[in-house]
């Protein structure tokens, strides 16, 4: 029988679904600083074609679109896809944003389509080698990635132990090795405060 912590982690965080999750992810203010850090590293411009993995309620991609770029936002939760599309309805109608329901490890997207990709607070729930291989496949040569994730041994105020135990958290050098093994170059991990890691690399 599933453990209660597994059910809560899955329904609210790993694959958010249901009324409570939709309300929680409509605009996750606790992630706003992470979004700003990620956007700062991406340095988007109107020529960019952005891929976001794990779009949640759509706040990050909404901010990203202010650069004038075009974007595709992906989530494996149908509820989050619906919520993100609703919160960015004008961008969807205008053709500047596509929101799709898909797995990060098996993206239904053409090769070399995007100039950049971003992921915030999702990497620790993924099969990292497969997800990174897919990101490299869909990025154009010279494309860049920025991944904001949680460092090992987070304080309980950031990730309660029952949740943290269900995440895969990597030391900095292991993250660089994963990026290099996937074929990325200029792989780098920057610490943000005591809790977070910002991964950057180039296709």
mmCIF file of C-alpha atoms in Angstrom:
data_model
loop_
_atom_site.group_PDB
_atom_site.id
_atom_site.type_symbol
_atom_site.label_atom_id
_atom_site.label_comp_id
_atom_site.label_asym_id
_atom_site.label_seq_id
_atom_site.Cartn_x
_atom_site.Cartn_y
_atom_site.Cartn_z
ATOM 1 C CA UNK A 1 0.000 0.000 0.000
ATOM 2 C CA UNK A 2 1.462 3.439 -0.912
ATOM 3 C CA UNK A 3 2.918 5.449 1.940
ATOM 4 C CA UNK A 4 1.034 8.679 2.712
ATOM 5 C CA UNK A 5 4.187 10.726 2.032
ATOM 6 C CA UNK A 6 4.463 9.094 -1.402
ATOM 7 C CA UNK A 7 0.872 10.003 -2.222
ATOM 8 C CA UNK A 8 1.265 13.610 -1.076
ATOM 9 C CA UNK A 9 4.587 14.038 -2.906
ATOM 10 C CA UNK A 10 3.115 12.595 -6.075
ATOM 11 C CA UNK A 11 -0.214 14.471 -6.016
ATOM 12 C CA UNK A 12 1.179 17.873 -4.991
ATOM 13 C CA UNK A 13 4.768 17.926 -6.279
ATOM 14 C CA UNK A 14 5.890 15.146 -8.621
ATOM 15 C CA UNK A 15 2.743 15.083 -10.772
ATOM 16 C CA UNK A 16 0.434 17.779 -9.367
ATOM 17 C CA UNK A 17 -3.242 17.070 -9.834
ATOM 18 C CA UNK A 18 -6.543 17.825 -8.212
ATOM 19 C CA UNK A 19 -8.155 20.946 -6.813
ATOM 20 C CA UNK A 20 -5.594 21.587 -4.064
ATOM 21 C CA UNK A 21 -2.648 21.200 -6.441
ATOM 22 C CA UNK A 22 -4.234 23.490 -9.033
ATOM 23 C CA UNK A 23 -4.744 26.164 -6.407
ATOM 24 C CA UNK A 24 -1.210 25.746 -5.047
ATOM 25 C CA UNK A 25 0.448 25.950 -8.473
ATOM 26 C CA UNK A 26 -1.693 28.748 -9.937
ATOM 27 C CA UNK A 27 1.157 31.111 -8.999
ATOM 28 C CA UNK A 28 3.787 29.493 -6.770
ATOM 29 C CA UNK A 29 5.169 32.623 -5.131
ATOM 30 C CA UNK A 30 7.760 30.600 -3.223
ATOM 31 C CA UNK A 31 9.421 29.928 -6.595
ATOM 32 C CA UNK A 32 9.540 33.519 -7.820
ATOM 33 C CA UNK A 33 13.165 34.064 -6.776
ATOM 34 C CA UNK A 34 14.144 30.819 -8.536
ATOM 35 C CA UNK A 35 12.388 32.018 -11.669
ATOM 36 C CA UNK A 36 14.300 35.304 -11.534
ATOM 37 C CA UNK A 37 17.626 33.489 -11.091
ATOM 38 C CA UNK A 38 16.868 31.201 -14.027
ATOM 39 C CA UNK A 39 15.770 34.016 -16.316
ATOM 40 C CA UNK A 40 18.860 36.009 -15.371
ATOM 41 C CA UNK A 41 21.061 33.139 -16.497
ATOM 42 C CA UNK A 42 19.070 32.514 -19.703
ATOM 43 C CA UNK A 43 19.352 36.098 -20.990
ATOM 44 C CA UNK A 44 16.424 35.664 -23.379
ATOM 45 C CA UNK A 45 15.861 37.856 -26.422
ATOM 46 C CA UNK A 46 13.120 38.010 -29.084
ATOM 47 C CA UNK A 47 14.990 35.604 -31.381
ATOM 48 C CA UNK A 48 14.938 32.797 -28.813
ATOM 49 C CA UNK A 49 12.793 29.695 -28.995
ATOM 50 C CA UNK A 50 12.503 28.510 -25.379
ATOM 51 C CA UNK A 51 11.608 25.066 -24.066
ATOM 52 C CA UNK A 52 10.463 24.885 -20.447
ATOM 53 C CA UNK A 53 10.287 21.499 -18.730
ATOM 54 C CA UNK A 54 7.915 21.261 -15.769
ATOM 55 C CA UNK A 55 5.872 24.384 -16.443
ATOM 56 C CA UNK A 56 3.481 24.024 -13.492
ATOM 57 C CA UNK A 57 0.993 26.875 -13.448
ATOM 58 C CA UNK A 58 2.810 28.842 -16.130
ATOM 59 C CA UNK A 59 4.288 31.750 -14.183
ATOM 60 C CA UNK A 60 7.860 31.190 -15.383
ATOM 61 C CA UNK A 61 6.947 30.991 -19.056
ATOM 62 C CA UNK A 62 4.696 34.028 -18.668
ATOM 63 C CA UNK A 63 7.673 36.018 -17.410
ATOM 64 C CA UNK A 64 9.923 34.538 -20.115
ATOM 65 C CA UNK A 65 7.562 35.652 -22.872
ATOM 66 C CA UNK A 66 8.038 39.262 -21.787
ATOM 67 C CA UNK A 67 11.409 39.045 -23.588
ATOM 68 C CA UNK A 68 9.561 38.702 -26.906
ATOM 69 C CA UNK A 69 10.643 35.064 -27.388
ATOM 70 C CA UNK A 70 8.481 32.143 -28.488
ATOM 71 C CA UNK A 71 8.122 29.172 -26.151
ATOM 72 C CA UNK A 72 6.962 25.610 -25.689
ATOM 73 C CA UNK A 73 6.058 24.612 -22.133
ATOM 74 C CA UNK A 74 5.926 20.932 -21.151
ATOM 75 C CA UNK A 75 4.494 19.185 -18.120
ATOM 76 C CA UNK A 76 3.605 15.540 -17.498
ATOM 77 C CA UNK A 77 0.603 16.612 -15.397
ATOM 78 C CA UNK A 78 -2.502 17.212 -17.500
ATOM 79 C CA UNK A 79 -3.822 19.513 -14.769
ATOM 80 C CA UNK A 80 -0.710 21.684 -14.961
ATOM 81 C CA UNK A 81 -0.857 21.823 -18.770
ATOM 82 C CA UNK A 82 -4.443 23.029 -18.564
ATOM 83 C CA UNK A 83 -3.591 25.568 -15.857
ATOM 84 C CA UNK A 84 -0.530 26.922 -17.690
ATOM 85 C CA UNK A 85 -2.475 27.292 -20.941
ATOM 86 C CA UNK A 86 -5.289 29.074 -19.128
ATOM 87 C CA UNK A 87 -2.915 31.468 -17.351
ATOM 88 C CA UNK A 88 -1.206 32.280 -20.671
ATOM 89 C CA UNK A 89 -4.263 32.188 -22.912
ATOM 90 C CA UNK A 90 -3.342 35.288 -24.942
ATOM 91 C CA UNK A 91 0.128 33.899 -25.763
ATOM 92 C CA UNK A 92 -1.384 30.552 -26.767
ATOM 93 C CA UNK A 93 -3.957 32.257 -29.012
ATOM 94 C CA UNK A 94 -1.294 34.402 -30.661
ATOM 95 C CA UNK A 95 0.922 31.399 -31.406
ATOM 96 C CA UNK A 96 3.788 32.546 -29.188
ATOM 97 C CA UNK A 97 3.273 29.685 -26.721
ATOM 98 C CA UNK A 98 2.500 25.991 -27.072
ATOM 99 C CA UNK A 99 1.755 23.961 -23.934
ATOM 100 C CA UNK A 100 2.007 20.190 -24.203
ATOM 101 C CA UNK A 101 1.469 17.179 -21.957
ATOM 102 C CA UNK A 102 4.614 15.026 -22.184
ATOM 103 C CA UNK A 103 7.385 13.298 -20.270
ATOM 104 C CA UNK A 104 10.745 15.080 -20.037
ATOM 105 C CA UNK A 105 12.440 11.779 -20.821
ATOM 106 C CA UNK A 106 10.495 11.273 -24.081
ATOM 107 C CA UNK A 107 9.699 14.635 -25.668
ATOM 108 C CA UNK A 108 7.396 14.518 -28.723
ATOM 109 C CA UNK A 109 9.409 17.309 -30.327
ATOM 110 C CA UNK A 110 11.692 17.539 -33.385
ATOM 111 C CA UNK A 111 15.472 17.540 -33.176
ATOM 112 C CA UNK A 112 17.331 20.856 -32.878
ATOM 113 C CA UNK A 113 14.197 22.988 -32.539
ATOM 114 C CA UNK A 114 15.068 25.230 -29.577
ATOM 115 C CA UNK A 115 17.723 27.830 -28.850
ATOM 116 C CA UNK A 116 17.440 27.372 -25.073
ATOM 117 C CA UNK A 117 15.793 25.270 -22.395
ATOM 118 C CA UNK A 118 14.968 25.828 -18.742
ATOM 119 C CA UNK A 119 13.836 23.749 -15.811
ATOM 120 C CA UNK A 120 13.023 24.952 -12.286
ATOM 121 C CA UNK A 121 12.413 22.639 -9.338
ATOM 122 C CA UNK A 122 11.775 19.495 -11.383
ATOM 123 C CA UNK A 123 15.157 17.914 -12.115
ATOM 124 C CA UNK A 124 15.215 15.923 -8.870
ATOM 125 C CA UNK A 125 12.115 13.945 -9.906
ATOM 126 C CA UNK A 126 13.431 12.949 -13.345
ATOM 127 C CA UNK A 127 15.560 10.197 -14.814
ATOM 128 C CA UNK A 128 18.472 12.618 -15.208
ATOM 129 C CA UNK A 129 20.484 10.911 -17.985
ATOM 130 C CA UNK A 130 17.402 10.380 -20.163
ATOM 131 C CA UNK A 131 16.040 13.893 -19.559
ATOM 132 C CA UNK A 132 19.395 15.514 -20.357
ATOM 133 C CA UNK A 133 19.771 13.408 -23.504
ATOM 134 C CA UNK A 134 16.354 14.605 -24.669
ATOM 135 C CA UNK A 135 17.206 18.219 -23.919
ATOM 136 C CA UNK A 136 20.380 17.950 -25.962
ATOM 137 C CA UNK A 137 18.472 16.320 -28.834
ATOM 138 C CA UNK A 138 15.895 19.109 -29.131
ATOM 139 C CA UNK A 139 18.382 21.975 -28.713
ATOM 140 C CA UNK A 140 19.997 23.527 -31.759
ATOM 141 C CA UNK A 141 23.801 23.587 -31.911
ATOM 142 C CA UNK A 142 25.005 26.274 -29.536
ATOM 143 C CA UNK A 143 21.733 26.074 -27.585
ATOM 144 C CA UNK A 144 21.922 26.701 -23.869
ATOM 145 C CA UNK A 145 20.276 25.141 -20.836
ATOM 146 C CA UNK A 146 19.638 26.488 -17.353
ATOM 147 C CA UNK A 147 18.420 24.151 -14.621
ATOM 148 C CA UNK A 148 17.549 25.394 -11.123
ATOM 149 C CA UNK A 149 17.489 22.549 -8.625
ATOM 150 C CA UNK A 150 17.859 21.660 -4.962
ATOM 151 C CA UNK A 151 21.254 20.863 -3.447
ATOM 152 C CA UNK A 152 21.832 17.837 -1.185
ATOM 153 C CA UNK A 153 20.902 18.031 2.500
ATOM 154 C CA UNK A 154 18.331 20.834 2.238
ATOM 155 C CA UNK A 155 16.930 22.315 5.453
ATOM 156 C CA UNK A 156 13.510 21.055 6.479
ATOM 157 C CA UNK A 157 12.081 24.533 5.869
ATOM 158 C CA UNK A 158 12.892 24.117 2.154
ATOM 159 C CA UNK A 159 12.212 20.387 1.709
ATOM 160 C CA UNK A 160 10.705 18.447 4.618
ATOM 161 C CA UNK A 161 12.593 15.159 5.135
ATOM 162 C CA UNK A 162 9.721 12.930 3.904
ATOM 163 C CA UNK A 163 9.789 14.850 0.607
ATOM 164 C CA UNK A 164 13.579 15.234 0.354
ATOM 165 C CA UNK A 165 13.995 11.461 0.718
ATOM 166 C CA UNK A 166 11.894 11.039 -2.434
ATOM 167 C CA UNK A 167 14.084 13.372 -4.480
ATOM 168 C CA UNK A 168 17.375 12.602 -6.236
ATOM 169 C CA UNK A 169 19.763 15.335 -5.147
ATOM 170 C CA UNK A 170 23.268 15.493 -6.615
ATOM 171 C CA UNK A 171 26.591 16.969 -5.459
ATOM 172 C CA UNK A 172 27.974 19.666 -7.757
ATOM 173 C CA UNK A 173 30.616 17.458 -9.347
ATOM 174 C CA UNK A 174 28.089 14.730 -10.124
ATOM 175 C CA UNK A 175 25.851 17.252 -11.870
ATOM 176 C CA UNK A 176 28.750 18.416 -14.041
ATOM 177 C CA UNK A 177 29.532 14.785 -14.865
ATOM 178 C CA UNK A 178 25.898 14.175 -15.881
ATOM 179 C CA UNK A 179 25.911 17.213 -18.181
ATOM 180 C CA UNK A 180 29.226 16.198 -19.731
ATOM 181 C CA UNK A 181 28.046 12.596 -20.224
ATOM 182 C CA UNK A 182 24.962 13.896 -22.062
ATOM 183 C CA UNK A 183 27.226 15.716 -24.529
ATOM 184 C CA UNK A 184 26.955 19.273 -23.211
ATOM 185 C CA UNK A 185 29.919 21.633 -23.038
ATOM 186 C CA UNK A 186 30.805 24.538 -20.731
ATOM 187 C CA UNK A 187 29.019 22.652 -17.944
ATOM 188 C CA UNK A 188 28.918 24.628 -14.719
ATOM 189 C CA UNK A 189 27.145 24.489 -11.358
ATOM 190 C CA UNK A 190 26.731 27.683 -9.348
ATOM 191 C CA UNK A 191 25.518 27.581 -5.764
ATOM 192 C CA UNK A 192 22.692 29.962 -4.878
ATOM 193 C CA UNK A 193 22.585 30.435 -1.135
ATOM 194 C CA UNK A 194 22.918 27.263 0.930
ATOM 195 C CA UNK A 195 20.123 25.313 -0.710
ATOM 196 C CA UNK A 196 20.126 25.594 -4.483
ATOM 197 C CA UNK A 197 22.204 24.827 -7.557
ATOM 198 C CA UNK A 198 22.039 26.570 -10.920
ATOM 199 C CA UNK A 199 23.264 24.381 -13.791
ATOM 200 C CA UNK A 200 24.304 25.993 -17.049
ATOM 201 C CA UNK A 201 25.661 24.322 -20.178
ATOM 202 C CA UNK A 202 25.806 24.607 -23.951
ATOM 203 C CA UNK A 203 24.775 22.139 -26.665
#
